[in-house]
XYZ file of C-alpha atoms in Angstrom:
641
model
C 14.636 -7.439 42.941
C 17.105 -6.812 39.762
C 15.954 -9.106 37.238
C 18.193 -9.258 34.142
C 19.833 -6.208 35.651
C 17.262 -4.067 35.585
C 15.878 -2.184 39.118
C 12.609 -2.769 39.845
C 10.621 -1.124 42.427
C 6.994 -0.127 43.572
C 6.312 1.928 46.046
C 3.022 0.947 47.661
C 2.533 4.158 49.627
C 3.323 6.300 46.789
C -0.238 7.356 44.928
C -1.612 7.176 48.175
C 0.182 9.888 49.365
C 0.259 12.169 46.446
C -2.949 12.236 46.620
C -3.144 13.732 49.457
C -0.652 15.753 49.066
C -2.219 17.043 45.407
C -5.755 17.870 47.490
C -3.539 19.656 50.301
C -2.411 21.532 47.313
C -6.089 22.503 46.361
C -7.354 23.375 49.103
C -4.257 25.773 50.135
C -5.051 27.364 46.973
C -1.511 26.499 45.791
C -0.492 25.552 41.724
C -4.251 25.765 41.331
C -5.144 26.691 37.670
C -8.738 26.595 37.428
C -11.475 28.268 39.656
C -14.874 27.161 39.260
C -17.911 30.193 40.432
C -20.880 27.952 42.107
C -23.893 29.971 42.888
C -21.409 32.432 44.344
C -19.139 30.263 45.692
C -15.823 30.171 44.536
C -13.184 27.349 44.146
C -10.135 26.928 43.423
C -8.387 22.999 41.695
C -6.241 22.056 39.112
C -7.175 22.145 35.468
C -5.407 18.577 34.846
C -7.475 16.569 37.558
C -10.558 18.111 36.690
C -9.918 17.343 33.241
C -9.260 13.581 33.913
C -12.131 12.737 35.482
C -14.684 15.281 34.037
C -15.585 15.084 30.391
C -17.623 18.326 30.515
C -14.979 20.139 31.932
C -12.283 18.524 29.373
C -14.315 20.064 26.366
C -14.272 23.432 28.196
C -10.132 23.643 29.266
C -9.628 21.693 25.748
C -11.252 24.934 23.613
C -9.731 27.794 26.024
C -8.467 30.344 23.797
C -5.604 30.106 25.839
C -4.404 26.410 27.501
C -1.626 27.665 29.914
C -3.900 30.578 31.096
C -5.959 30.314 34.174
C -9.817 29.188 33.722
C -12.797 30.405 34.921
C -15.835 28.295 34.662
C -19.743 28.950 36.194
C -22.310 27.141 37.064
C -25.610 28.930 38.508
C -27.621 25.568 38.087
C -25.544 23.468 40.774
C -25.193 23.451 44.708
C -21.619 24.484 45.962
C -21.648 21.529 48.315
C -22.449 18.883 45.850
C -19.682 19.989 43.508
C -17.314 19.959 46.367
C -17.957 16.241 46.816
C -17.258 16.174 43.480
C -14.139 18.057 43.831
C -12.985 15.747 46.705
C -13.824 12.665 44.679
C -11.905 13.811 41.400
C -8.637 14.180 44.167
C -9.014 10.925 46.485
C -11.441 8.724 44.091
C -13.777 8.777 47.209
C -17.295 9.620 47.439
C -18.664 10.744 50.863
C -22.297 12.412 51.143
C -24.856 12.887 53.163
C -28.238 11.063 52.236
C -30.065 14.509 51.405
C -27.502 16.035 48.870
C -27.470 12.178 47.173
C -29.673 13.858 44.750
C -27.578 17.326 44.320
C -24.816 15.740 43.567
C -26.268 13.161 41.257
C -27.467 15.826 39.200
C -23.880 17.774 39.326
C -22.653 14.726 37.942
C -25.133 14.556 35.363
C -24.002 18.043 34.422
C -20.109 17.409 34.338
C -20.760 13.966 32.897
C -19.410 11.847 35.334
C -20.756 8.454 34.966
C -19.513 6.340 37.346
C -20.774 8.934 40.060
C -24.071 9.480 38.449
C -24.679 5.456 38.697
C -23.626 5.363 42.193
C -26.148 8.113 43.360
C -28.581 6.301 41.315
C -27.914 2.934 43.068
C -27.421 4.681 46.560
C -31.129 6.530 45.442
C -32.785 2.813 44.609
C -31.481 1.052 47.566
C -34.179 3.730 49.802
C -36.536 3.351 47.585
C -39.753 2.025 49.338
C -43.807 2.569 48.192
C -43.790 5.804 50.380
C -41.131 7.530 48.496
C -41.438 5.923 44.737
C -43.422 8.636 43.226
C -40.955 11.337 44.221
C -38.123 9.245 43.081
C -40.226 8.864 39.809
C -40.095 12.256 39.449
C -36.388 12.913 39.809
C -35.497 10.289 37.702
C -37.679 11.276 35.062
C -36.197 15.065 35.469
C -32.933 13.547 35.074
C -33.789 11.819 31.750
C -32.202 8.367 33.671
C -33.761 5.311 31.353
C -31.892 2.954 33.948
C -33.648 4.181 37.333
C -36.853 4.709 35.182
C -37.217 1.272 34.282
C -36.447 0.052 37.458
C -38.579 2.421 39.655
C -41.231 1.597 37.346
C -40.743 -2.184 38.114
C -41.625 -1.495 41.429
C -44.369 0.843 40.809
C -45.985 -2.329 38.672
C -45.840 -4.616 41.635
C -46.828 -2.474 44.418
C -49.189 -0.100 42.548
C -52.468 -0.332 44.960
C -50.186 -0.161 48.220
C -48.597 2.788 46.483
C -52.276 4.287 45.808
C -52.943 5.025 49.119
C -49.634 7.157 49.587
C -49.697 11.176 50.169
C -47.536 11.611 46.683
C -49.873 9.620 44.684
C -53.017 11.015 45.965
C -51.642 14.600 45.026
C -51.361 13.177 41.301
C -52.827 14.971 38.411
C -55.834 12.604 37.560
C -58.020 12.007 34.723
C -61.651 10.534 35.062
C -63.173 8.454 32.998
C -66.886 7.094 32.001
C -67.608 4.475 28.945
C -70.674 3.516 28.186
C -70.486 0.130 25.921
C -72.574 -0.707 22.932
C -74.895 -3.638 23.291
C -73.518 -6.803 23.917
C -69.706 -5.053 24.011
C -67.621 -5.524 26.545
C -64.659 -3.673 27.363
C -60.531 -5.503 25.813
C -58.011 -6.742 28.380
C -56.342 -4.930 30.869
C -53.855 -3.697 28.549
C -55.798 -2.507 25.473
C -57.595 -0.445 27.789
C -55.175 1.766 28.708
C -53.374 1.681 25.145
C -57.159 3.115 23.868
C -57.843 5.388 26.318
C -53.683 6.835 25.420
C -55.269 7.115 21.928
C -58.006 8.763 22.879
C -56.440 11.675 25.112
C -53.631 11.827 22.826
C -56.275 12.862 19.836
C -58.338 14.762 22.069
C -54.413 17.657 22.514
C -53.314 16.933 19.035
C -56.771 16.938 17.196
C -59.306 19.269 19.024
C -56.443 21.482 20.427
C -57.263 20.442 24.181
C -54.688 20.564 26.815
C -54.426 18.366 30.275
C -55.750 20.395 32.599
C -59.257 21.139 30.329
C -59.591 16.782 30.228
C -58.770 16.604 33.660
C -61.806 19.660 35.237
C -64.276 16.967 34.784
C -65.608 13.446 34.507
C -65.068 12.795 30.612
C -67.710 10.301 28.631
C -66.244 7.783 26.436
C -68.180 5.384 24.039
C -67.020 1.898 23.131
C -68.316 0.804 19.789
C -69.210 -2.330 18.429
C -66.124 -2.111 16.154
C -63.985 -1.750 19.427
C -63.599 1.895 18.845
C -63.152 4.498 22.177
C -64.939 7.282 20.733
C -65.786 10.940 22.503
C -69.108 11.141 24.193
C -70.180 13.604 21.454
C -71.048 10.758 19.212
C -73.787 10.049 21.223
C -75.314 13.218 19.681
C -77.747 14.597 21.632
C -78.999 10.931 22.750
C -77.808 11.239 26.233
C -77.501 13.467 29.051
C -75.254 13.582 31.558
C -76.252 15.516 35.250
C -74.965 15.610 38.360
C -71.220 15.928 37.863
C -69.470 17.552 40.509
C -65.537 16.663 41.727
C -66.228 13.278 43.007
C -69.648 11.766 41.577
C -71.876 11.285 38.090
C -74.665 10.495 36.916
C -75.279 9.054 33.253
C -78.474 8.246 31.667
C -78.311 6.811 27.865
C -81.559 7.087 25.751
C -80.263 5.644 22.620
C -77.379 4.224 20.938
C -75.860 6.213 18.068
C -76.116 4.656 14.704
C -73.441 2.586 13.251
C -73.421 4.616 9.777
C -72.825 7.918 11.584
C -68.984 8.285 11.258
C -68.749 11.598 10.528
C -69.366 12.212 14.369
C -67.318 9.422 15.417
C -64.276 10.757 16.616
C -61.963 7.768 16.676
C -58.325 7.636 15.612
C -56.474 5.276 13.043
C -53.379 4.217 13.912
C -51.445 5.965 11.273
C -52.264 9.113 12.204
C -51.002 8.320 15.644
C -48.422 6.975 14.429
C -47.237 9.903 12.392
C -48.389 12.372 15.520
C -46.555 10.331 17.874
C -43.670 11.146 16.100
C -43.976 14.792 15.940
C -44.452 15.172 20.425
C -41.435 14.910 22.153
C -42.795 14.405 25.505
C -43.709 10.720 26.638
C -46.530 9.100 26.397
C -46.640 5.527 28.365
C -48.494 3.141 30.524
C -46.416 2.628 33.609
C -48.736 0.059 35.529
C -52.413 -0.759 35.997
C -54.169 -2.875 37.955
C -57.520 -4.594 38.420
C -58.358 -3.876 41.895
C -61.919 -6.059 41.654
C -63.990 -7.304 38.842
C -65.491 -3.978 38.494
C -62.222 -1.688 38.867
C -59.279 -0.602 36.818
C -56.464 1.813 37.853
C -53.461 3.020 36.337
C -50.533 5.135 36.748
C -49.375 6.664 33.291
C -47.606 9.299 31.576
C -49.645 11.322 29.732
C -47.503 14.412 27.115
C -44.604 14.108 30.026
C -46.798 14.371 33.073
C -47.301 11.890 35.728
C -51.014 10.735 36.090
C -53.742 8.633 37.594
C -56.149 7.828 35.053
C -59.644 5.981 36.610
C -62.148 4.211 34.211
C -65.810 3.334 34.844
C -67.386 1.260 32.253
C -70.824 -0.108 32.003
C -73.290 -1.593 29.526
C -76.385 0.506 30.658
C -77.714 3.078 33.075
C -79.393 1.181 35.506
C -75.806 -0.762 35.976
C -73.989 2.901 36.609
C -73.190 3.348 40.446
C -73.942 6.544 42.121
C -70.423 8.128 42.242
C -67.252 7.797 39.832
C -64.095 6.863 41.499
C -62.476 9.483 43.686
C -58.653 8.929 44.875
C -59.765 6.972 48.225
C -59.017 3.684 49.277
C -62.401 2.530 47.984
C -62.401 2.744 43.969
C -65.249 1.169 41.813
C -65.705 0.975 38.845
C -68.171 -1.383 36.622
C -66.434 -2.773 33.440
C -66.805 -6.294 32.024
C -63.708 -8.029 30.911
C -63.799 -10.787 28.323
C -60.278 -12.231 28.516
C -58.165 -12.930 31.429
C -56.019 -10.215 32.748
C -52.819 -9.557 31.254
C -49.529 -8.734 32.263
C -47.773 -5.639 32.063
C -44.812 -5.931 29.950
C -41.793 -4.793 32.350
C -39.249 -2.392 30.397
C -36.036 -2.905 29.851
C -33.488 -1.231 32.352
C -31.732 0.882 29.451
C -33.500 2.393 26.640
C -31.558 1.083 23.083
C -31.715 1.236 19.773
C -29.686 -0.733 17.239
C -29.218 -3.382 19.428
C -29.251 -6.864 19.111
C -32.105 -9.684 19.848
C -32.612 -12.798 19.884
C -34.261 -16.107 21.974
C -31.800 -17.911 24.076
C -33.296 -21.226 25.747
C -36.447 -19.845 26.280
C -35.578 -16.305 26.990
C -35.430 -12.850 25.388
C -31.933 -11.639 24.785
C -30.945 -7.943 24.306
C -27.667 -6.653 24.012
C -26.279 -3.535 23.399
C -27.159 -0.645 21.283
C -27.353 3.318 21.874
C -29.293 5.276 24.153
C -28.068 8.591 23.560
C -25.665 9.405 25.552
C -23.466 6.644 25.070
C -23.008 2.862 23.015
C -23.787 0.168 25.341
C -22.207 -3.463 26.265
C -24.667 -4.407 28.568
C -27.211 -7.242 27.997
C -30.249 -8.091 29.602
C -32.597 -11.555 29.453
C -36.472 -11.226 30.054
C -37.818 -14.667 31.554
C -41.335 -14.716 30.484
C -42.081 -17.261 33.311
C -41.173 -14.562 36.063
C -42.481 -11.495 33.522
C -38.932 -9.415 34.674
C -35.587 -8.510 33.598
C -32.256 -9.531 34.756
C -28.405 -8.546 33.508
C -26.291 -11.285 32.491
C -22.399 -10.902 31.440
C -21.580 -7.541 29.554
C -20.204 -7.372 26.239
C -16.476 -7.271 25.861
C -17.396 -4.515 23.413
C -19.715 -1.587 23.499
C -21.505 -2.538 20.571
C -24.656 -0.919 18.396
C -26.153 -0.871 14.536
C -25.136 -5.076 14.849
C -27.356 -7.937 14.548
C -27.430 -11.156 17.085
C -27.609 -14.559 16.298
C -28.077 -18.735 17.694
C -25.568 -20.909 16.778
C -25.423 -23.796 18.361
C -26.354 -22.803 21.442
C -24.816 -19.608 21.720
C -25.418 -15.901 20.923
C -22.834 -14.776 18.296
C -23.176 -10.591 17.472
C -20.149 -9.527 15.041
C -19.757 -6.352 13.554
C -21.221 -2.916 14.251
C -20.052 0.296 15.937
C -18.675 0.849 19.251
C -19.577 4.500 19.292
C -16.445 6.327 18.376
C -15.314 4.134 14.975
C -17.748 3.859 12.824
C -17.630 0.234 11.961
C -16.014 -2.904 14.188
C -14.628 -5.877 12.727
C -14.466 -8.166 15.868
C -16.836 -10.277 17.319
C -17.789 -12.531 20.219
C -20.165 -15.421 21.576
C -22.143 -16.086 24.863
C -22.134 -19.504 26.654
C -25.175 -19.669 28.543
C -23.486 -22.400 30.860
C -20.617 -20.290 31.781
C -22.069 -16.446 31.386
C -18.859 -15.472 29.877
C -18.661 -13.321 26.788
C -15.142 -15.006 24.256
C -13.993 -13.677 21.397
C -14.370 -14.748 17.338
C -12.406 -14.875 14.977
C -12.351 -11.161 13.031
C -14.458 -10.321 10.047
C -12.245 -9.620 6.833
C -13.401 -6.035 6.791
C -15.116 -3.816 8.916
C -18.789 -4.055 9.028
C -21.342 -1.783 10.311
C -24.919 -2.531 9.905
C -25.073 -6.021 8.677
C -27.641 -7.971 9.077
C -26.803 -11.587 10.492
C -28.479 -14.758 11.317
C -27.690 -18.264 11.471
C -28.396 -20.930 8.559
C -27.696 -24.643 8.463
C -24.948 -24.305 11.315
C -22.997 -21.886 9.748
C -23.096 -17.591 11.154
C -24.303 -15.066 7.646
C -23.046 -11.214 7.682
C -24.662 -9.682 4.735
C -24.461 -6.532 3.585
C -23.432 -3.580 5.574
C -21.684 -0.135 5.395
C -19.096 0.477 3.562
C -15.952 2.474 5.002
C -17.382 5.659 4.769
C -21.023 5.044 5.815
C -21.784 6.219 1.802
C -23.582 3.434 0.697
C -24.841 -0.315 1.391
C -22.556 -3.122 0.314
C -22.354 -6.354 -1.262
C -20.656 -8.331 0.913
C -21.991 -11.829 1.951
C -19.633 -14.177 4.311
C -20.105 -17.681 6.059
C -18.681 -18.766 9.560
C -18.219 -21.639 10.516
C -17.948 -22.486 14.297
C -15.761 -25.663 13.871
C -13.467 -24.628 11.966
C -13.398 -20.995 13.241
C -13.470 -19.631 9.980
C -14.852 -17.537 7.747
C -16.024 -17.672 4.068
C -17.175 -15.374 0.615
C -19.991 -16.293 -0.575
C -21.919 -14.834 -3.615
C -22.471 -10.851 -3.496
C -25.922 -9.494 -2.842
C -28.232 -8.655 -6.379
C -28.320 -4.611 -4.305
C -26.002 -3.341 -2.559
C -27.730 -2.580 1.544
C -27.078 -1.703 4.678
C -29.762 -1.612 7.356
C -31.440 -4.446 6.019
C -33.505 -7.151 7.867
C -31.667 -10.534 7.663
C -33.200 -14.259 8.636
C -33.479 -17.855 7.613
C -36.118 -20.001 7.007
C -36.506 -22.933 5.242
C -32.947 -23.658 4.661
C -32.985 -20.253 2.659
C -31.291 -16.759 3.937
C -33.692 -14.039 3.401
C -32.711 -9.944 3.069
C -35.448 -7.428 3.033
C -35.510 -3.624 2.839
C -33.125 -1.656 3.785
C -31.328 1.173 1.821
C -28.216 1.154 -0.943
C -27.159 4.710 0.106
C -29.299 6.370 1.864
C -32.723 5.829 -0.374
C -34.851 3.191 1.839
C -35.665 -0.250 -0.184
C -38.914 -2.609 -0.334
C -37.153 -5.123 -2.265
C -36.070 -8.936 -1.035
C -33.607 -11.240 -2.073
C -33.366 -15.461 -1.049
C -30.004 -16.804 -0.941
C -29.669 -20.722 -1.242
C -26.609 -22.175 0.268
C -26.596 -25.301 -2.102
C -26.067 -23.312 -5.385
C -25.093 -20.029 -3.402
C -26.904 -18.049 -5.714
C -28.974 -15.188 -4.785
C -32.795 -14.577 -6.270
C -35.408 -11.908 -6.234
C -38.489 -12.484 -4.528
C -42.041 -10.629 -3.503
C -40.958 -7.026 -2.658
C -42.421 -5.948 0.812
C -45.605 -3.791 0.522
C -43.309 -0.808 2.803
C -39.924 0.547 1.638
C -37.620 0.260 4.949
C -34.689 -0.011 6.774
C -34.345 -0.571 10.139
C -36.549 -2.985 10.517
C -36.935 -5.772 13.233
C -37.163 -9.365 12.164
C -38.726 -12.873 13.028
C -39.482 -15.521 11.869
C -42.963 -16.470 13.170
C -45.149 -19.545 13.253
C -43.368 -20.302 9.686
C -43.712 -16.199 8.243
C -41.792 -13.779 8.040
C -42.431 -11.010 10.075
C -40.985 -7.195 9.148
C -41.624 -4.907 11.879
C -41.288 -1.046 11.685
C -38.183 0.351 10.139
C -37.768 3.942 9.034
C -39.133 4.759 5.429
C -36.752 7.638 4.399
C -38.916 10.419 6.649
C -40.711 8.398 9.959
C -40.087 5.447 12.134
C -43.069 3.217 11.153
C -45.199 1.403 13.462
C -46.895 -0.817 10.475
C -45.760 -4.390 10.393
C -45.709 -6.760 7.284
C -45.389 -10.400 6.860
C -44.199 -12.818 4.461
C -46.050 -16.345 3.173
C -43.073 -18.357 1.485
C -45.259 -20.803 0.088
C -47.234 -18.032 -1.889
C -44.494 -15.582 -2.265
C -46.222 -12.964 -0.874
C -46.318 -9.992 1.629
C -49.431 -8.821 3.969
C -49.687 -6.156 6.200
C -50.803 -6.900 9.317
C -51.642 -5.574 13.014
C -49.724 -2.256 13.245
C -47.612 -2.137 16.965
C -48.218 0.897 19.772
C -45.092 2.600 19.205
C -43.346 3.573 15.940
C -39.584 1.706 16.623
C -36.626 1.981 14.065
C -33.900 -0.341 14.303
C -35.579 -1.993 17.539
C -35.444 -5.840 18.200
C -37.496 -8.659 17.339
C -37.550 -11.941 18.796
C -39.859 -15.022 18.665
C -39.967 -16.149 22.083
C -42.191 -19.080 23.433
C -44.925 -18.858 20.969
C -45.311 -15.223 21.032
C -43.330 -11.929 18.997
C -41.350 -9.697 20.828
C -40.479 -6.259 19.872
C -38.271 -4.105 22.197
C -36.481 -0.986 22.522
C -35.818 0.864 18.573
C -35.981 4.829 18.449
C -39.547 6.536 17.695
C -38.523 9.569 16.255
C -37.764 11.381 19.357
C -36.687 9.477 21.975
C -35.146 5.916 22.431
C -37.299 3.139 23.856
C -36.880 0.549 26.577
C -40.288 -0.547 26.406
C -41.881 -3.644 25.097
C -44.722 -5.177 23.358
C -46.029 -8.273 22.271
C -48.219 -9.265 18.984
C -51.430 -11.382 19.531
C -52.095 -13.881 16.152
C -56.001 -13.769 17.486
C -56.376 -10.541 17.099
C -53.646 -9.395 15.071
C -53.089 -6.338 17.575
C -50.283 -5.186 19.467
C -49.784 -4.794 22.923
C -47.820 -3.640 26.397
C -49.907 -6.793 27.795
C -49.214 -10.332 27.450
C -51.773 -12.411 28.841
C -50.351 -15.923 30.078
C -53.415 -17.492 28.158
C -51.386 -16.748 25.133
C -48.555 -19.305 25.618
C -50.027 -22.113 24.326
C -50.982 -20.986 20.768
């Protein structure tokens, strides 16, 4: 066709059959420019495909002292038939290879960066994934610092966990033994502050008293449960029990007396802020990746314990005539005695991506997350957690990678605006979710670009406030209005401080901003905007200057949860009473999380994913009111506060 004179013509064949021609070319050795040394293995491609479809290799040819020269790169890490798969993909965009090298060349991918391969192998390495095989996968994935396969291996390892028990891998697991002996009239927490104590516990027992592993794991360790719902070393007991009989598989325990309530100098127990603080300072992983109840008398759990894989067994009783003859052993038959006062709880199921700086928020019933960083790269994915089936599922991505945003409800739909997509440092577009339709549209753009703002919704109308300024220098000002029916958007009156990183919601008809910093020094103070007069007022400062923080409002407070205070991501959580102007520090969460998410969702509070200090976080827990404790567990009993 010639339309308006012009020739037009495309060649269907054409890129077809240059690119077989170009991977002739390679493999004849011929215009090749590159040769790549693989364990001894030698071969030869061309700099510019490599280049295209390798970001490694692009930062390599990119900084050669000389560009038209030939290049020689080595790898002694990689096997020479993985990266030709690689090689053969980069030339015909096909991937062909045989199920045992899945994992080779996953991990050559990992190493020239090549993303869209790397998630294949992992999809391809989930799809044979079965209860024989999960542990090893586990491992790999774990290896591979993967957050995606992690979470979803660990799905699976949650819902099959006692047919996986009985499987060669985990039976050659590292395991850790267990006996507590329970004051009088104490029974043991749920499922889930179980294993969140006995973490505690071994976690003081390597940081504190210089232990390692191995030295917990030689032998059957004694525990004591106080009254004060303490896990305590057996030492407390002080000389008031003796324990015989221990070999590999069984125990013995007889208890004379019960230590003494006003002897704490020998009670080893830890406070959560200096776990907190240690937490902070280990760089391995420390998690709960499923437990079960296996019968009234029996808890088992798979965990990470300082980065290694491990079965930890409990046996529990209130005195020694209730203590069986042997401890469990890693058989089929496992008992245990402990006494459980609430119903069992659920393990919360992580999210499939670790992220921090993302966005939350409750959508119909559901928790929303969307976005954020995980390390290696900003996000655009979003995932919803159904309480009512206790998993995760993806809905419609993002239009726009997106972190350091806030997300919001406005009539019905998620709004996020702002933030940064990774390479800029601040975005000015924006975009809204319609449940009904799963598609992601586009808002109208903010006057300027905004990067850490908080935002919420108010009285039908979308508030950005505050933010980062240009150059990421200091907080800002800034405070603007949308409004959905008319599209647009609005100044309203400037902040009292200037902050960025501050935690943004309304209540009452009022917009309140807490914490945060003005450059880069961390603020406790708040500030209450009212729409009628849009004026802005001081109110209570929070007891904790931080930015960062997750917020919610929950069961009419205002709750401020973790942050960073200038030198550590905090675990402590605060709350605010409106009608006395006040703040209160309450039940301090599990994990220290910075700029992690918050949600209220069906009577309970959320908070997900944030960065510890180390590592970012896909995991979840929820805050019990009764209590005022965190946990990993949510119990279904809880619903109907």
């Amino acid at each position: 066709m010639i339309p308006n004179g012009y020739l037009v013509f495309e060649d269907e064949n054409f890129i077809e059959s240059s690119v077989a021609k170009l991977n002739a070319l390679r493999k004849s050795g011929q215009f090749c420019d590159v040769k790549l040394q693989v364990c001894g293995h030698e071969m030869l491609a061309h700099r510019a495909v490599l280049a295209c479809c390798s970001p490694y290799l692009f930062e390599i040819f990119n900084n050669d002292s000389d560009p038209h020269g030939f290049s020689h790169v080595k790898f002694d890490d990689l096997n020479p038939a993985a990266v030709e798969i690689l090689m053969n993909y980069a030339y015909t965009a096909q991937l062909k290879a045989d199920k045992e090298l899945v994992k080779d060349v996953y991990s050559a991918a990992k190493k020239l960066k090549m993303d869209r391969v790397r998630q294949v192998c992992g999809d391809y390495i989930l799809s044979r994934m079965d209860v024989q095989n999960c542990i090893s996968y586990r491992n790999f994935a774990s290896q591979m610092g993967d957050t995606r396969l992690l979470g979803q291996i660990d799905c699976c390892i949650q819902e099959n966990l006692l047919e996986i028990s009985e499987q060669d891998e985990f039976l050659k697991l590292p395991r850790l033994k267990l006996e507590v002996i329970l004051d009088k009239n104490v029974s043991l927490p749920s499922n889930g502050k179980v294993y969140t104590k006995v973490i505690n516990w071994v976690q003081r027992s390597v940081w504190e008293n210089g232990k390692n592993l191995e030295e917990l794991m030689e032998e059957v360790q004694t525990l004591y449960y106080s009254a004060d719902h303490k896990l305590l070393d057996g030492s407390v007991l002080d000389g008031q029990a003796e324990v015989f009989g221990i070999d590999d598989d069984h125990i013995q325990f007889v208890q004379k007396t019960s230590p003494r309530e006003n002897s704490h100098r020998q009670m080893h127990s830890i406070s959560p802020g200096i776990l907190s603080t240690q937490v902070q300072t280990n760089k391995d992983e420390w998690k709960i990746i499923a437990s079960e109840k296996t019968s009234c008398t029996t808890y088992l759990c798979l965990a990470v314990l300082n980065g290694v894989l491990c079965v930890i067994f409990i046996h529990g009783r209130n005195s020694p005539h209730s203590s069986p003859i042997s401890t469990p052993c890693l058989i089929k038959s496992i008992s245990f005695e402990v006494e459980i006062e609430d119903e069992d709880g659920k393990l919360l199921p992580p999210m499939q991506y670790a992220r921090s700086g993302l966005g939350t928020a409750e959508l119909n019933g559901k928790l929303i997350v969307a976005g954020g960083y995980n390390r290696e790269e900003c996000l655009r994915t979003v995932e919803c957690f159904d309480p009512a089936t206790n998993g995760w599922i993806f809905i419609a991505p993002m239009k726009t990678p997106r972190a350091r945003f806030q997300m919001a409800v406005l009539m019905g739909q998620l709004y996020v605006t702002g933030g940064s997509n990774g390479h800029s440092d601040e975005l000015c577009c924006g975009e809204t979710y319609n449940p009904n339709t799963n598609e992601w549209t586009s808002v109208p753009e903010l006057r300027t670009n905004r990067c850490n703002a908080g935002v919420c919704s108010l009285n039908g109308k979308l508030y950005i406030v505050g933010g980062s300024d240009p150059y990421g220098q200091k907080g800002l000002k800034n405070c603007d209005a949308f409004d959905p029916l008319s599209k647009t958007w609005t100044n309203c009156a400037p902040l009292i401080t200037r902050r960025h990183q501050a935690a943004v919601c309304g209540l009452d008809g009022y917009l309140y901003v807490a914490g945060g910093a003005e450059s880069w020094n961390c603020l406790n103070t708040v500030e209450r905007y009212n729409p009628e007069n849009n004026t802005w007022t001081l109110v209570s400062p929070m007891n904790m200057a931080r930015r960062g923080a997750g917020v919610a409002v929950y069961d009419g407070k205002i709750f401020a949860v973790g942050g960073f205070d200038g030198t550590h991501a905090l675990s402590c959580v605060e709350m605010f009473d409106p009608a006395k102007n006040e703040w209160k520090m309450m039940g301090s969460m599990t994990s220290a999380r910075s700029n992690a998410g918050v949600a209220a969702v069906n009577g309970l509070l959320y908070a997900v994913g944030g960065f510890d200090g180390n590592v970012f976080l896909n995991n979840v827990e929820v805050y019990n009111p009764e209590t005022n404790e965190w946990s990993p567990y949510t119990k279904t009993n809880l619903s109907s506060l």
